[in-house]
CSV table of C-alpha atoms and ligand atoms in Angstrom, one decimal:
chain,number,residue,atom,x,y,z
A,1,MET,CA,-9.9,99.6,-8.2
A,2,HIS,CA,-10.4,95.8,-7.8
A,3,GLU,CA,-8.0,95.2,-5.1
A,4,LEU,CA,-10.7,95.4,-2.5
A,5,SER,CA,-12.7,92.8,-4.2
A,6,ILE,CA,-9.4,90.6,-4.5
A,7,ALA,CA,-8.9,91.2,-0.8
A,8,TYR,CA,-12.3,89.8,0.1
A,9,ASN,CA,-11.5,86.8,-2.0
A,10,LEU,CA,-8.2,86.2,-0.3
A,11,VAL,CA,-9.7,86.6,3.2
A,12,ASP,CA,-12.5,84.1,2.3
A,13,ILE,CA,-10.0,81.5,1.2
A,14,ALA,CA,-7.7,82.1,4.2
A,15,SER,CA,-10.3,82.1,6.9
A,16,GLN,CA,-11.9,79.0,5.5
A,17,ALA,CA,-8.6,77.2,5.5
A,18,ALA,CA,-7.8,78.5,9.0
A,19,GLN,CA,-11.2,77.3,10.3
A,20,GLU,CA,-10.8,73.9,8.8
A,21,ALA,CA,-7.4,73.7,10.5
A,22,GLY,CA,-9.1,74.4,13.7
A,23,ALA,CA,-7.2,77.7,14.2
A,24,SER,CA,-8.3,80.2,16.9
A,25,GLY,CA,-6.7,83.0,15.1
A,26,VAL,CA,-4.4,84.1,12.2
A,27,ASP,CA,-1.3,86.1,12.7
A,28,ALA,CA,-0.1,86.3,9.1
A,29,VAL,CA,-1.0,85.5,5.6
A,30,TYR,CA,1.8,84.9,3.1
A,31,LEU,CA,1.1,85.8,-0.5
A,32,ARG,CA,3.1,85.5,-3.8
A,33,LEU,CA,2.3,88.4,-5.9
A,34,GLY,CA,3.6,88.4,-9.5
A,35,LYS,CA,4.6,91.6,-11.2
A,36,LEU,CA,2.1,90.7,-14.0
A,37,SER,CA,-0.8,89.7,-11.8
A,38,GLY,CA,-2.6,93.0,-12.4
A,39,VAL,CA,-2.7,93.7,-8.7
A,40,GLU,CA,-1.3,96.6,-7.0
A,41,LYS,CA,0.5,95.9,-3.8
A,42,ASP,CA,-0.3,99.0,-1.9
A,43,ALA,CA,-4.0,99.0,-2.9
A,44,LEU,CA,-4.1,95.2,-1.8
A,45,LEU,CA,-2.7,96.0,1.6
A,46,PHE,CA,-5.2,98.7,2.1
A,47,GLY,CA,-8.1,96.4,1.0
A,48,TYR,CA,-6.8,93.6,3.3
A,49,ASP,CA,-7.2,95.8,6.3
A,50,ILE,CA,-10.8,96.5,5.4
A,51,ALA,CA,-11.6,92.9,4.3
A,52,ILE,CA,-10.3,91.2,7.6
A,53,LYS,CA,-12.6,93.2,9.9
A,54,GLY,CA,-14.8,90.8,11.8
A,55,THR,CA,-13.2,87.7,10.5
A,56,LEU,CA,-10.8,85.1,12.0
A,57,LEU,CA,-8.1,87.3,10.3
A,58,GLU,CA,-8.7,90.4,12.1
A,59,GLY,CA,-5.4,91.8,13.4
A,60,SER,CA,-3.3,89.7,11.0
A,61,ARG,CA,-0.6,90.9,8.7
A,62,LEU,CA,-0.4,90.4,5.0
A,63,GLU,CA,3.1,89.4,4.0
A,64,ILE,CA,3.6,89.9,0.3
A,65,GLU,CA,6.4,88.2,-1.7
A,66,ASP,CA,7.0,90.1,-5.0
A,67,VAL,CA,7.4,87.6,-7.8
A,68,PRO,CA,9.4,88.9,-10.8
A,69,VAL,CA,8.6,88.1,-14.3
A,70,MET,CA,10.7,85.3,-15.9
A,71,VAL,CA,10.8,84.8,-19.7
A,72,TYR,CA,12.4,82.1,-21.9
A,73,CYS,CA,14.6,83.1,-24.6
A,74,PRO,CA,14.7,80.5,-27.6
A,75,VAL,CA,18.1,81.9,-28.7
A,76,CYS,CA,19.8,81.6,-25.4
A,77,ASP,CA,17.7,78.6,-24.4
A,78,ALA,CA,17.6,80.0,-21.0
A,79,VAL,CA,15.0,81.5,-18.6
A,80,SER,CA,15.9,85.0,-17.1
A,81,GLU,CA,14.4,87.7,-15.1
A,82,LEU,CA,12.8,90.5,-17.0
A,83,PRO,CA,14.1,93.7,-15.6
A,84,ASP,CA,11.3,95.8,-17.2
A,85,ILE,CA,7.8,94.8,-17.8
A,86,GLN,CA,7.5,97.5,-20.5
A,87,LEU,CA,9.9,95.6,-22.7
A,88,PHE,CA,9.5,91.9,-23.3
A,89,CYS,CA,12.8,90.8,-24.7
A,90,CYS,CA,15.7,88.6,-23.5
A,91,PRO,CA,18.0,90.6,-21.1
A,92,GLN,CA,21.0,88.7,-22.4
A,93,CYS,CA,20.6,89.0,-26.2
A,94,GLY,CA,17.6,91.3,-26.8
A,95,THR,CA,15.5,88.8,-28.8
A,96,PRO,CA,11.7,89.7,-28.3
A,97,THR,CA,10.0,87.0,-26.2
A,98,GLY,CA,6.5,86.6,-25.0
A,99,ASP,CA,7.2,83.2,-23.5
A,100,ILE,CA,6.4,84.0,-19.7
A,101,ARG,CA,7.3,81.4,-17.3
A,102,GLN,CA,6.7,83.2,-14.1
A,103,GLY,CA,5.2,86.5,-12.8
A,104,LYS,CA,1.4,86.2,-13.0
A,105,GLU,CA,1.1,84.7,-9.5
A,106,LEU,CA,-1.6,85.7,-7.2
A,107,GLU,CA,-1.3,82.8,-4.7
A,108,ILE,CA,-1.7,82.4,-1.0
A,109,LEU,CA,1.2,80.3,0.0
A,110,SER,CA,0.6,79.7,3.8
A,111,LEU,CA,-0.9,81.0,6.9
A,112,GLU,CA,0.6,81.6,10.3
A,113,ILE,CA,-2.2,80.4,12.6
A,114,ASP,CA,-2.8,79.8,16.3
A,115,ASP,CA,-4.2,76.5,17.3
A,116,GLU,CA,-7.5,76.2,19.1
A,117,GLN,CA,-6.4,73.5,21.6
A,118,PRO,CA,-3.2,74.1,23.5
A,119,ALA,CA,-0.8,71.4,22.7
A,120,TYR,CA,-0.4,68.8,25.4
A,121,SER,CA,2.7,69.5,27.1
B,1,MET,CA,-2.0,79.6,25.5
B,2,ASN,CA,-1.3,80.2,21.7
B,3,ASN,CA,0.7,77.8,19.6
B,4,PRO,CA,1.5,79.5,16.3
B,5,ARG,CA,2.3,77.3,13.4
B,6,ILE,CA,2.5,77.5,9.6
B,7,LEU,CA,-0.4,76.1,7.6
B,8,GLU,CA,0.7,75.5,3.9
B,9,ILE,CA,-2.2,76.2,1.7
B,10,ARG,CA,-0.9,77.2,-1.8
B,11,ARG,CA,-4.3,78.4,-3.4
B,12,GLY,CA,-4.9,80.9,-6.1
B,13,VAL,CA,-6.7,83.9,-4.8
B,14,LEU,CA,-8.8,83.9,-8.0
B,15,GLU,CA,-9.3,80.1,-8.1
B,16,LYS,CA,-13.0,80.4,-8.0
B,17,ASN,CA,-13.2,82.6,-11.0
B,18,ASP,CA,-10.6,80.6,-12.8
B,19,LEU,CA,-12.4,77.3,-12.4
B,20,LEU,CA,-15.9,78.9,-13.4
B,21,ALA,CA,-14.1,80.5,-16.5
B,22,GLN,CA,-12.8,76.9,-17.4
B,23,GLN,CA,-16.3,75.6,-17.2
B,24,LEU,CA,-17.6,78.4,-19.4
B,25,ARG,CA,-15.0,77.7,-21.9
B,26,THR,CA,-15.9,74.0,-22.0
B,27,ARG,CA,-19.6,75.0,-22.4
B,28,PHE,CA,-18.7,77.4,-25.2
B,29,ASN,CA,-16.6,74.8,-26.9
B,30,GLU,CA,-19.4,72.2,-26.8
B,31,ALA,CA,-21.9,74.8,-28.1
B,32,GLY,CA,-19.5,75.6,-30.9
B,33,VAL,CA,-19.6,79.4,-30.1
B,34,TYR,CA,-16.4,81.5,-30.4
B,35,VAL,CA,-16.2,83.9,-27.6
B,36,VAL,CA,-14.3,87.2,-27.7
B,37,ASN,CA,-13.7,89.5,-24.7
B,38,LEU,CA,-13.3,93.1,-25.8
B,39,VAL,CA,-11.4,95.4,-23.4
B,40,SER,CA,-10.3,99.1,-23.6
B,41,SER,CA,-10.3,102.3,-21.8
B,42,PRO,CA,-13.6,104.1,-21.4
B,43,GLY,CA,-14.8,105.4,-24.9
B,44,ALA,CA,-12.2,103.8,-27.0
B,45,GLY,CA,-15.0,102.5,-29.3
B,46,LYS,CA,-16.0,99.1,-28.2
B,47,THR,CA,-19.8,99.6,-28.6
B,48,ALA,CA,-19.4,101.4,-31.9
B,49,LEU,CA,-17.2,98.8,-33.5
B,50,LEU,CA,-19.3,96.0,-32.1
B,51,GLU,CA,-22.3,97.4,-33.6
B,52,VAL,CA,-20.5,97.3,-37.1
B,53,MET,CA,-19.2,94.0,-36.4
B,54,LEU,CA,-22.6,92.5,-35.6
B,55,ARG,CA,-24.1,94.0,-38.7
B,56,HIS,CA,-21.5,92.5,-40.9
B,57,LEU,CA,-21.8,89.1,-39.4
B,58,ARG,CA,-25.6,89.1,-39.8
B,59,GLU,CA,-25.2,90.2,-43.4
B,60,SER,CA,-22.9,87.2,-43.9
B,61,GLY,CA,-25.6,84.9,-42.4
B,62,LEU,CA,-23.8,84.3,-39.1
B,63,ASN,CA,-25.4,84.5,-35.7
B,64,ALA,CA,-23.6,86.6,-33.2
B,65,GLY,CA,-24.7,88.0,-29.9
B,66,ALA,CA,-23.3,90.5,-27.4
B,67,LEU,CA,-23.0,90.7,-23.5
B,68,VAL,CA,-22.2,94.2,-22.6
B,69,GLY,CA,-20.8,95.2,-19.2
B,70,ASP,CA,-21.5,98.7,-17.9
B,71,LEU,CA,-21.2,100.4,-14.6
B,72,ALA,CA,-24.7,101.8,-14.5
B,73,THR,CA,-26.6,102.1,-17.7
B,74,ASP,CA,-28.1,99.8,-20.4
B,75,ASN,CA,-27.4,102.3,-23.1
B,76,ASP,CA,-24.8,100.2,-24.9
B,77,ALA,CA,-27.1,97.0,-25.2
B,78,LYS,CA,-29.8,99.4,-26.7
B,79,ARG,CA,-27.2,100.7,-29.2
B,80,LEU,CA,-26.1,97.1,-30.1
B,81,ALA,CA,-29.7,95.9,-30.5
B,82,ARG,CA,-30.0,98.3,-33.3
B,83,SER,CA,-27.8,96.1,-35.3
B,84,GLY,CA,-30.6,93.4,-35.1
B,85,ALA,CA,-28.4,91.0,-33.1
B,86,PRO,CA,-29.4,90.0,-29.7
B,87,ALA,CA,-27.7,92.0,-26.9
B,88,HIS,CA,-27.9,91.8,-23.2
B,89,GLN,CA,-26.6,94.2,-20.7
B,90,ILE,CA,-24.8,93.5,-17.5
B,91,GLU,CA,-25.0,96.3,-15.1
B,92,THR,CA,-22.2,95.8,-12.7
B,93,GLY,CA,-23.4,98.2,-10.1
B,94,GLY,CA,-20.1,99.9,-9.6
B,95,ASN,CA,-18.0,97.0,-10.2
B,96,CYS,CA,-15.1,98.1,-12.6
B,97,HIS,CA,-14.8,94.7,-14.4
B,98,LEU,CA,-16.7,91.5,-15.4
B,99,GLU,CA,-16.1,88.3,-13.7
B,100,ALA,CA,-16.9,84.8,-14.8
B,101,ASP,CA,-19.8,84.4,-12.4
B,102,MET,CA,-21.6,87.4,-13.9
B,103,ILE,CA,-21.2,85.9,-17.3
B,104,SER,CA,-22.8,82.6,-16.3
B,105,ASP,CA,-25.6,84.4,-14.3
B,106,HIS,CA,-26.4,86.7,-17.2
B,107,LEU,CA,-26.2,83.8,-19.8
B,108,ALA,CA,-29.0,82.1,-17.6
B,109,GLU,CA,-31.0,85.3,-17.2
B,110,TRP,CA,-30.8,86.1,-20.9
B,111,GLY,CA,-32.1,82.6,-21.6
B,112,ILE,CA,-30.4,82.1,-25.1
B,113,ASP,CA,-29.3,78.8,-26.5
B,114,LEU,CA,-25.5,79.2,-26.9
B,115,SER,CA,-25.6,76.6,-29.8
B,116,ASP,CA,-27.6,79.0,-32.0
B,117,PHE,CA,-24.7,81.3,-31.9
B,118,ASP,CA,-21.4,81.4,-34.0
B,119,TYR,CA,-19.9,84.1,-32.0
B,120,LEU,CA,-20.6,85.7,-28.6
B,121,PHE,CA,-18.9,89.1,-27.9
B,122,ILE,CA,-18.4,90.3,-24.4
B,123,GLU,CA,-17.9,94.0,-24.0
B,124,ASN,CA,-16.1,94.4,-20.8
B,125,VAL,CA,-16.3,97.7,-18.6
B,126,GLY,CA,-14.2,100.4,-20.0
B,127,ASN,CA,-11.0,100.0,-17.8
B,128,LEU,CA,-7.5,99.0,-18.8
B,129,VAL,CA,-6.5,97.7,-15.3
B,130,CYS,CA,-9.0,95.5,-13.5
B,131,PRO,CA,-10.5,93.4,-16.3
B,132,ALA,CA,-6.9,91.9,-16.9
B,133,SER,CA,-7.0,89.6,-14.0
B,134,TYR,CA,-10.3,87.9,-14.8
B,135,ASP,CA,-10.7,85.1,-17.3
B,136,LEU,CA,-14.2,85.0,-18.6
B,137,GLY,CA,-13.9,81.8,-20.5
B,138,GLU,CA,-13.2,83.7,-23.7
B,139,HIS,CA,-11.3,82.2,-26.6
B,140,LEU,CA,-9.8,85.5,-27.5
B,141,ARG,CA,-9.1,88.7,-25.6
B,142,ALA,CA,-8.9,91.8,-27.9
B,143,VAL,CA,-7.6,95.0,-26.5
B,144,MET,CA,-8.6,98.2,-28.2
B,145,LEU,CA,-6.5,101.4,-28.5
B,146,SER,CA,-8.2,104.5,-30.0
B,147,VAL,CA,-6.0,106.9,-32.0
B,148,THR,CA,-7.0,109.7,-29.7
B,149,GLU,CA,-5.7,108.3,-26.6
B,150,GLY,CA,-2.0,108.4,-27.0
B,151,GLU,CA,0.4,105.8,-28.4
B,152,ASP,CA,2.0,105.1,-25.1
B,153,LYS,CA,-1.1,103.3,-23.7
B,154,PRO,CA,0.5,99.9,-23.9
B,155,LEU,CA,3.5,101.0,-21.7
B,156,LYS,CA,1.2,102.6,-19.2
B,157,TYR,CA,-1.0,99.4,-19.0
B,158,PRO,CA,1.5,96.5,-19.8
B,159,THR,CA,-0.5,93.9,-17.9
B,160,MET,CA,-3.6,94.5,-20.0
B,161,PHE,CA,-1.8,94.5,-23.2
B,162,ASN,CA,0.2,91.6,-22.3
B,163,SER,CA,-2.7,89.5,-21.2
B,164,SER,CA,-4.6,90.3,-24.5
B,165,ASP,CA,-4.3,88.1,-27.7
B,166,VAL,CA,-4.9,90.7,-30.4
B,167,ALA,CA,-4.8,94.6,-30.5
B,168,LEU,CA,-7.2,96.8,-32.4
B,169,ILE,CA,-6.3,100.4,-33.2
B,170,THR,CA,-9.7,102.0,-33.4
B,171,LYS,CA,-11.1,105.3,-34.8
B,172,ILE,CA,-8.4,105.1,-37.6
B,173,ASP,CA,-10.6,107.5,-39.7
B,174,ILE,CA,-9.5,110.4,-37.6
B,175,ALA,CA,-5.7,109.3,-37.3
B,176,GLU,CA,-4.4,112.2,-39.4
B,177,ALA,CA,-6.5,114.8,-37.6
B,178,VAL,CA,-5.1,113.8,-34.2
B,179,GLU,CA,-1.5,113.3,-35.6
B,180,PHE,CA,-1.6,109.6,-34.5
B,181,ASP,CA,1.9,108.2,-34.5
B,182,ARG,CA,1.4,104.7,-36.0
B,183,LYS,CA,5.1,103.7,-35.8
B,184,ALA,CA,5.3,104.5,-32.0
B,185,ALA,CA,1.9,102.7,-31.4
B,186,TYR,CA,3.2,99.5,-33.1
B,187,THR,CA,6.6,99.6,-31.3
B,188,ASN,CA,5.0,100.0,-28.0
B,189,ILE,CA,2.5,97.2,-28.7
B,190,GLN,CA,5.3,94.8,-29.7
B,191,ALA,CA,7.4,95.9,-26.8
B,192,ILE,CA,4.7,94.6,-24.5
B,193,ARG,CA,3.5,91.5,-26.4
B,194,PRO,CA,6.0,90.5,-29.1
B,195,GLY,CA,4.2,89.2,-32.3
B,196,MET,CA,0.9,90.6,-31.3
B,197,VAL,CA,-1.5,90.7,-34.2
B,198,THR,CA,-2.9,94.2,-34.7
B,199,PHE,CA,-5.7,95.5,-36.8
B,200,GLU,CA,-6.6,99.1,-37.7
B,201,THR,CA,-10.4,99.7,-37.7
B,202,SER,CA,-12.9,102.5,-38.0
B,203,ALA,CA,-16.5,102.1,-36.8
B,204,LYS,CA,-17.3,105.2,-39.0
B,205,THR,CA,-16.0,104.1,-42.3
B,206,GLY,CA,-16.0,100.3,-41.7
B,207,ARG,CA,-12.2,100.2,-42.6
B,208,GLY,CA,-10.4,97.2,-41.4
B,209,VAL,CA,-13.6,95.5,-40.1
B,210,ASP,CA,-13.6,92.7,-42.8
B,211,ALA,CA,-9.9,91.9,-42.1
B,212,TRP,CA,-10.6,91.7,-38.4
B,213,LEU,CA,-13.6,89.5,-38.9
B,214,SER,CA,-11.9,87.2,-41.2
B,215,TYR,CA,-9.2,86.7,-38.7
B,216,LEU,CA,-12.0,85.8,-36.2
B,217,ALA,CA,-13.5,83.4,-38.7
B,218,GLU,CA,-9.9,81.6,-39.1
B,219,ARG,CA,-9.6,81.4,-35.3
B,220,ARG,CA,-13.1,80.1,-34.9
B,221,GLU,CA,-12.4,77.4,-37.7
B,222,ALA,CA,-9.1,76.5,-35.9
B,223,LEU,CA,-11.1,75.9,-32.7
B,224,HIS,CA,-13.6,73.6,-34.5
B,225,THR,CA,-10.7,71.6,-36.0
B,226,ALA,CA,-9.1,71.3,-32.6
B,227,ALA,CA,-12.3,70.0,-31.1
B,228,PRO,CA,-13.9,68.0,-33.9
B,229,GLU,CA,-16.6,66.5,-31.6
B,230,ALA,CA,-18.4,69.9,-31.7
B,231,GLU,CA,-19.2,69.5,-35.2
B,232,SER,CA,-19.1,65.9,-36.5
B,233,SER,CA,-18.5,65.3,-40.2
C,1,GTP,N1,-14.4,109.0,-35.6
C,1,GTP,C1,-14.7,107.9,-35.0
C,1,GTP,N2,-15.4,108.0,-33.7
C,1,GTP,C2,-15.7,106.8,-33.1
C,1,GTP,C3,-15.4,105.6,-33.6
C,1,GTP,N3,-15.7,104.6,-32.8
C,1,GTP,C4,-16.4,105.3,-31.7
C,1,GTP,N4,-16.3,106.5,-32.0
C,1,GTP,C5,-16.9,107.6,-31.1
C,1,GTP,O1,-16.2,107.4,-29.8
C,1,GTP,C6,-17.2,107.7,-28.7
C,1,GTP,C7,-17.2,106.4,-27.8
C,1,GTP,O2,-17.5,105.3,-28.5
C,1,GTP,P1,-18.2,104.0,-27.8
C,1,GTP,O3,-18.4,103.0,-28.8
C,1,GTP,O4,-19.3,104.4,-26.9
C,1,GTP,O5,-16.9,103.7,-26.9
C,1,GTP,P2,-17.0,102.5,-25.7
C,1,GTP,O6,-15.6,101.9,-25.7
C,1,GTP,O7,-18.0,101.5,-26.0
C,1,GTP,O8,-17.2,103.2,-24.3
C,1,GTP,P3,-17.6,102.7,-22.9
C,1,GTP,O9,-18.5,101.6,-23.1
C,1,GTP,O10,-18.3,103.9,-22.2
C,1,GTP,O11,-16.3,102.3,-22.3
C,1,GTP,C8,-18.6,107.9,-29.5
C,1,GTP,O12,-18.7,109.3,-29.4
C,1,GTP,C9,-18.3,107.2,-30.8
C,1,GTP,O13,-19.1,108.0,-31.8
C,1,GTP,C10,-14.7,105.5,-35.0
C,1,GTP,O14,-14.4,104.5,-35.5
C,1,GTP,N5,-14.4,106.8,-35.6
C,2,MG,MG1,-19.5,100.7,-24.7
C,3,ZN,ZN1,18.4,85.5,-25.4
């Protein structure tokens, strides 16, 4: 299982970014996770709770957006969602295709942070 | 008082590994060494096939070396060293895959000159899941499927088969004895990666090894043509 080590990478990047932004805490991390990223969602959530201990992210939630696989079909000249990652062919016409346009993402989109300084109001 | 706000960052979780892998690939290109990452489930025959490949390459006057990842022992590097080719072990200490920083650290520790090599083979840790996510700077990723482990492996591990460039069906010498269903294996490989080039090999009889090595030679040649500065005429 490599999700724990992935979770540590994720927490490193997020806490560094939060720190640079002067955050006092982090409420949530938004992640895009492709179906072909090779990372298992539940294992990552489990690893996340371990990896945030003692960091700026302690107590935060990991919000995961599942990103489907999109393939290009040269026959239809169209990009469509692959319903099943065990069969790489165009869902419209059945032509085999390995032209993957989306689905390998493992990307931190944004953080929900608390500001260090209360805003002047 | 807390003032929650959204901070956009848009960063790849594996960006460090990917960047380092890219730097390794540049280094490999400059040195003119063709690098292959071998992945499979435990015991599919990576070390056995590699030993035969290293022997064949040496006999053809080519220089090849191997970096071997293993959880805990250095047995595989010792086996490979029997071929006469330089081999270096990476003990991952429980880590279930290799990462780009392990490759660069171990290349430094090994102390070889990459430009002396025609090929560098990286035997990954036996695992069909985790190694899929980590680019090691290789030019080619070859996934191995032995005839004893079931023709449906590609369907069970689609990410690994999809992320690989070439498939090798190994231990083909015992295919008949284990009633290997060749047609099902090819169908499944092609379902996961349409057009995937597939070789059948045996480390015991040597069958298929020459065809596989000729393919590598072609790929290596194509790389040099694409990057002519590596070998000026
Ligand atoms: N019959 C036959 N047996 C093979 C062949 N290749 C490997 N084996 C046997 O399969 C077993 C595992 O082979 P290894 O080469 O150690 O496999 P590996 O993939 O390197 O294993 P790990 O590094 O532990 O993941 C050994 O007992 C080999 O003798 C082959 O081509 N034919
Ligand atoms: Mg081995
Ligand atoms: Zn189509």
